[in-house]
Coordinates of N, CA and C in Angstrom, one line a residue:
X10 N -1.4 11.7 -13.8 CA -1.2 10.3 -14.2 C -0.7 9.5 -13.0
X11 N -1.2 8.3 -12.8 CA -0.9 7.4 -11.7 C 0.2 6.4 -12.1
X12 N 1.2 6.2 -11.2 CA 2.3 5.3 -11.5 C 2.3 4.2 -10.4
X13 N 2.4 2.9 -10.8 CA 2.5 1.8 -9.9 C 3.9 1.7 -9.3
X14 N 4.0 1.6 -8.0 CA 5.3 1.4 -7.3 C 5.0 0.2 -6.3
X15 N 6.0 -0.7 -6.2 CA 5.9 -1.8 -5.2 C 6.9 -1.6 -4.1
X16 N 6.4 -1.7 -2.9 CA 7.3 -1.6 -1.7 C 7.4 -3.1 -1.2
X17 N 8.6 -3.5 -0.9 CA 8.8 -4.9 -0.4 C 9.4 -4.7 1.0
X18 N 8.6 -5.3 2.0 CA 9.1 -5.2 3.4 C 10.3 -6.2 3.6
X19 N 10.9 -6.1 4.7 CA 12.1 -6.9 5.0 C 11.7 -8.4 5.1
X20 N 10.4 -8.7 5.4 CA 10.0 -10.1 5.4 C 9.5 -10.6 4.1
X21 N 9.6 -9.8 3.0 CA 9.2 -10.2 1.7 C 7.8 -9.8 1.3
X22 N 7.0 -9.3 2.2 CA 5.7 -8.9 1.8 C 5.7 -7.7 0.8
X23 N 5.0 -7.9 -0.3 CA 4.9 -6.9 -1.3 C 3.6 -6.1 -1.2
X24 N 3.8 -4.8 -1.4 CA 2.6 -3.9 -1.4 C 2.7 -2.9 -2.6
X25 N 1.8 -3.1 -3.5 CA 1.8 -2.3 -4.7 C 0.8 -1.1 -4.5
X26 N 1.3 0.1 -4.8 CA 0.5 1.3 -4.6 C 0.5 2.1 -5.9
X27 N -0.5 2.9 -6.0 CA -0.6 3.9 -7.1 C -0.2 5.2 -6.6
X28 N 0.7 5.9 -7.3 CA 1.3 7.2 -6.9 C 1.0 8.2 -8.0
X29 N 0.6 9.4 -7.6 CA 0.4 10.5 -8.5 C 1.8 10.9 -9.0
X30 N 1.9 11.1 -10.3 CA 3.2 11.6 -10.9 C 3.5 12.9 -10.2
X31 N 4.7 13.1 -9.8 CA 5.2 14.3 -9.1 C 5.3 14.2 -7.6
X32 N 4.6 13.2 -7.0 CA 4.8 12.9 -5.6 C 6.2 12.2 -5.5
X33 N 6.7 12.1 -4.3 CA 7.9 11.4 -4.0 C 7.6 10.0 -3.5
X34 N 8.6 9.1 -3.6 CA 8.4 7.8 -3.1 C 8.0 7.8 -1.6
X35 N 8.5 8.8 -0.8 CA 8.2 9.0 0.6 C 6.7 9.2 0.7
X36 N 6.2 10.2 -0.1 CA 4.8 10.5 0.0 C 3.9 9.3 -0.4
X37 N 4.4 8.5 -1.4 CA 3.7 7.3 -1.8 C 3.5 6.4 -0.6
X38 N 4.6 6.2 0.1 CA 4.6 5.2 1.2 C 3.7 5.8 2.3
X39 N 3.8 7.0 2.7 CA 3.0 7.6 3.8 C 1.6 7.7 3.4
X40 N 1.2 8.1 2.2 CA -0.2 8.3 1.8 C -0.9 6.9 1.7
X41 N -0.1 5.9 1.6 CA -0.7 4.5 1.4 C -0.4 3.6 2.6
X42 N 0.1 4.2 3.7 CA 0.3 3.4 4.9 C 1.3 2.2 4.8
X43 N 2.3 2.4 4.0 CA 3.4 1.4 3.9 C 4.1 1.3 5.2
X44 N 4.2 0.1 5.8 CA 4.9 0.0 7.1 C 6.4 0.1 6.9
X45 N 7.1 0.7 7.9 CA 8.5 0.8 7.8 C 9.1 2.1 7.3
X46 N 8.2 2.9 6.8 CA 8.7 4.3 6.3 C 8.1 5.3 7.3
X47 N 9.0 5.8 8.2 CA 8.5 6.8 9.2 C 8.3 8.2 8.5
X48 N 9.3 8.6 7.8 CA 9.2 9.9 7.2 C 8.9 11.1 8.1
X49 N 9.3 11.0 9.3 CA 8.9 12.0 10.3 C 9.8 13.2 10.3
X50 N 10.6 13.4 9.2 CA 11.4 14.6 9.1 C 10.6 15.7 8.4
X51 N 9.4 15.3 7.8 CA 8.6 16.3 7.1 C 9.0 16.4 5.6
X52 N 9.9 15.6 5.2 CA 10.2 15.6 3.7 C 11.3 16.6 3.4
X53 N 12.0 17.1 4.4 CA 13.0 18.1 4.1 C 14.5 17.6 4.2
X54 N 14.6 16.3 4.0 CA 15.9 15.7 4.0 C 16.7 16.0 5.2
X55 N 16.1 15.9 6.4 CA 16.8 16.2 7.6 C 17.0 15.0 8.5
X56 N 16.8 13.8 7.9 CA 17.0 12.6 8.7 C 17.2 11.5 7.7
X57 N 16.9 10.3 8.1 CA 17.0 9.1 7.2 C 15.9 8.1 7.5
X58 N 14.7 8.6 7.9 CA 13.6 7.7 8.3 C 12.7 7.3 7.1
X59 N 13.2 7.7 5.9 CA 12.4 7.2 4.7 C 13.4 6.4 3.8
X60 N 14.4 5.8 4.4 CA 15.5 5.1 3.7 C 14.9 3.8 3.0
X61 N 15.2 3.7 1.8 CA 14.8 2.5 1.0 C 16.0 2.0 0.2
X62 N 15.9 0.7 -0.2 CA 16.9 0.1 -1.1 C 16.2 0.0 -2.5
X63 N 16.8 0.6 -3.5 CA 16.3 0.5 -4.8 C 16.5 -0.9 -5.3
X64 N 15.5 -1.6 -5.9 CA 15.8 -2.9 -6.4 C 16.9 -2.8 -7.5
X65 N 17.8 -3.7 -7.4 CA 19.0 -3.7 -8.4 C 18.6 -3.5 -9.8
X66 N 17.4 -4.0 -10.2 CA 17.0 -3.9 -11.6 C 16.6 -2.4 -12.0
X67 N 16.4 -1.6 -10.9 CA 16.0 -0.2 -11.1 C 17.0 0.8 -10.8
X68 N 18.2 0.4 -10.3 CA 19.1 1.4 -9.7 C 19.6 2.4 -10.8
X69 N 19.9 1.9 -12.0 CA 20.4 2.8 -13.0 C 19.3 3.7 -13.6
X70 N 18.0 3.3 -13.5 CA 16.9 4.2 -13.9 C 16.6 5.2 -12.9
X71 N 16.6 4.8 -11.6 CA 16.3 5.8 -10.5 C 17.5 6.7 -10.3
X72 N 18.7 6.1 -10.4 CA 19.9 6.9 -10.1 C 20.5 6.5 -8.8
X73 N 21.8 6.4 -8.8 CA 22.6 6.0 -7.6 C 22.8 7.2 -6.7
X74 N 23.1 6.9 -5.5 CA 23.4 7.9 -4.5 C 24.6 8.7 -5.0
X75 N 24.5 10.0 -5.0 CA 25.7 10.8 -5.4 C 26.6 11.0 -4.2
X76 N 27.8 10.6 -4.3 CA 28.8 10.7 -3.3 C 29.0 12.2 -2.9
X77 N 29.1 12.5 -1.6 CA 29.3 13.9 -1.2 C 28.0 14.7 -1.1
X78 N 26.9 14.2 -1.6 CA 25.6 14.9 -1.6 C 25.1 14.9 -0.1
X79 N 24.2 15.8 0.2 CA 23.6 15.8 1.5 C 22.9 14.5 1.8
X80 N 22.2 13.9 0.8 CA 21.6 12.6 1.0 C 22.5 11.6 1.4
X81 N 23.7 11.5 0.8 CA 24.7 10.5 1.2 C 25.2 10.7 2.6
X82 N 25.3 12.0 3.1 CA 25.7 12.2 4.4 C 24.7 11.7 5.4
X83 N 23.4 11.9 5.1 CA 22.3 11.5 6.0 C 22.3 10.0 6.0
X84 N 22.5 9.3 4.9 CA 22.4 7.9 4.9 C 23.5 7.2 5.6
X85 N 24.6 7.9 5.9 CA 25.7 7.2 6.6 C 25.2 6.8 8.0
X86 N 24.2 7.4 8.5 CA 23.6 7.0 9.8 C 22.5 6.0 9.8
X87 N 22.1 5.7 8.6 CA 20.9 4.8 8.4 C 21.3 3.3 8.6
X88 N 20.5 2.6 9.3 CA 20.7 1.2 9.6 C 20.6 0.4 8.3
X89 N 21.6 -0.4 8.0 CA 21.5 -1.2 6.8 C 21.7 -0.5 5.5
X90 N 22.3 0.6 5.5 CA 22.6 1.3 4.2 C 23.5 0.5 3.3
X91 N 23.3 0.5 2.0 CA 24.2 -0.2 1.1 C 24.2 0.6 -0.2
X92 N 24.8 -0.1 -1.2 CA 25.0 0.6 -2.5 C 23.7 0.9 -3.2
X93 N 22.6 0.4 -2.8 CA 21.3 0.6 -3.4 C 20.4 1.6 -2.6
X94 N 21.0 2.1 -1.5 CA 20.2 3.0 -0.6 C 20.0 4.4 -1.2
X95 N 18.8 4.8 -0.9 CA 18.4 6.2 -1.2 C 17.3 6.6 -0.2
X96 N 17.1 7.9 -0.1 CA 16.1 8.5 0.7 C 14.8 8.6 -0.2
X97 N 13.7 8.0 0.3 CA 12.5 8.0 -0.6 C 12.0 9.4 -0.9
X98 N 12.4 10.4 0.0 CA 12.0 11.8 -0.2 C 12.7 12.4 -1.3
X99 N 13.8 11.8 -1.8 CA 14.6 12.3 -2.9 C 14.4 11.6 -4.2
X100 N 13.3 10.8 -4.2 CA 12.9 10.0 -5.5 C 11.6 10.5 -6.0
X101 N 11.6 11.5 -6.9 CA 10.3 11.9 -7.5 C 9.8 10.9 -8.4
X102 N 8.5 10.6 -8.3 CA 7.9 9.6 -9.2 C 7.4 10.2 -10.5
X103 N 7.9 9.6 -11.6 CA 7.6 10.0 -12.9 C 7.2 8.8 -13.7
X104 N 6.6 9.0 -14.8 CA 6.0 7.9 -15.6 C 7.0 6.8 -16.0
X105 N 8.3 7.2 -16.2 CA 9.3 6.2 -16.5 C 9.6 5.3 -15.4
X106 N 9.1 5.5 -14.2 CA 9.3 4.6 -13.0 C 8.1 3.7 -12.8
X107 N 7.2 3.6 -13.8 CA 6.1 2.6 -13.7 C 6.7 1.2 -13.4
X108 N 6.2 0.6 -12.3 CA 6.6 -0.7 -11.9 C 7.8 -0.7 -11.0
X109 N 8.3 0.4 -10.6 CA 9.4 0.6 -9.7 C 9.3 -0.3 -8.4
X110 N 10.4 -1.0 -8.0 CA 10.4 -1.8 -6.8 C 11.3 -1.2 -5.8
X111 N 10.8 -0.9 -4.6 CA 11.6 -0.4 -3.5 C 11.6 -1.3 -2.3
X112 N 12.7 -1.6 -1.7 CA 12.8 -2.5 -0.6 C 12.9 -1.7 0.7
X113 N 12.1 -2.0 1.7 CA 12.1 -1.2 3.0 C 13.0 -2.0 3.9
X114 N 14.0 -1.4 4.5 CA 14.9 -2.0 5.5 C 14.1 -2.5 6.7
X115 N 14.7 -3.4 7.4 CA 14.0 -3.9 8.7 C 13.9 -2.8 9.7
X116 N 14.8 -1.9 9.7 CA 14.6 -0.7 10.6 C 15.3 0.5 9.9
X117 N 14.8 1.7 10.3 CA 15.3 2.9 9.6 C 16.6 3.5 10.3
X118 N 16.7 3.3 11.6 CA 17.9 3.9 12.3 C 18.2 3.2 13.5

C-alpha cells in the first residue's frame, strides 16, 4: 500500500510523495529526490543527516523523541533541532501516517 507524505522545505516549498508502507521517511525522501535530506549514514542511525521536524499536528501520532535514546543523542548535534525533531530513518511509514507532514531544516549539520 502507498502512503502520501509531504516534505516541506525551509523556504516553504511542499513536495508530496507516495511511499510504500514499511519504508522509512528517510527512504521516502531519498527515493523521491527530496532536497535537504542527505541520509549519507546508510540508514543505520550513525549520524543526523536525515533530521526532520514533525509537523506539530502529527507529533503525537508519529511519536516524540525519547529522551536518552540513541536518536536523541545523535540529534543533539543536528543544526536547528527542536521539540519536533526526529531522524527520518527512525520513522517507519504505516497507513495511519497517510498525509504526514515533515519539515526539512535549512541545513542538516
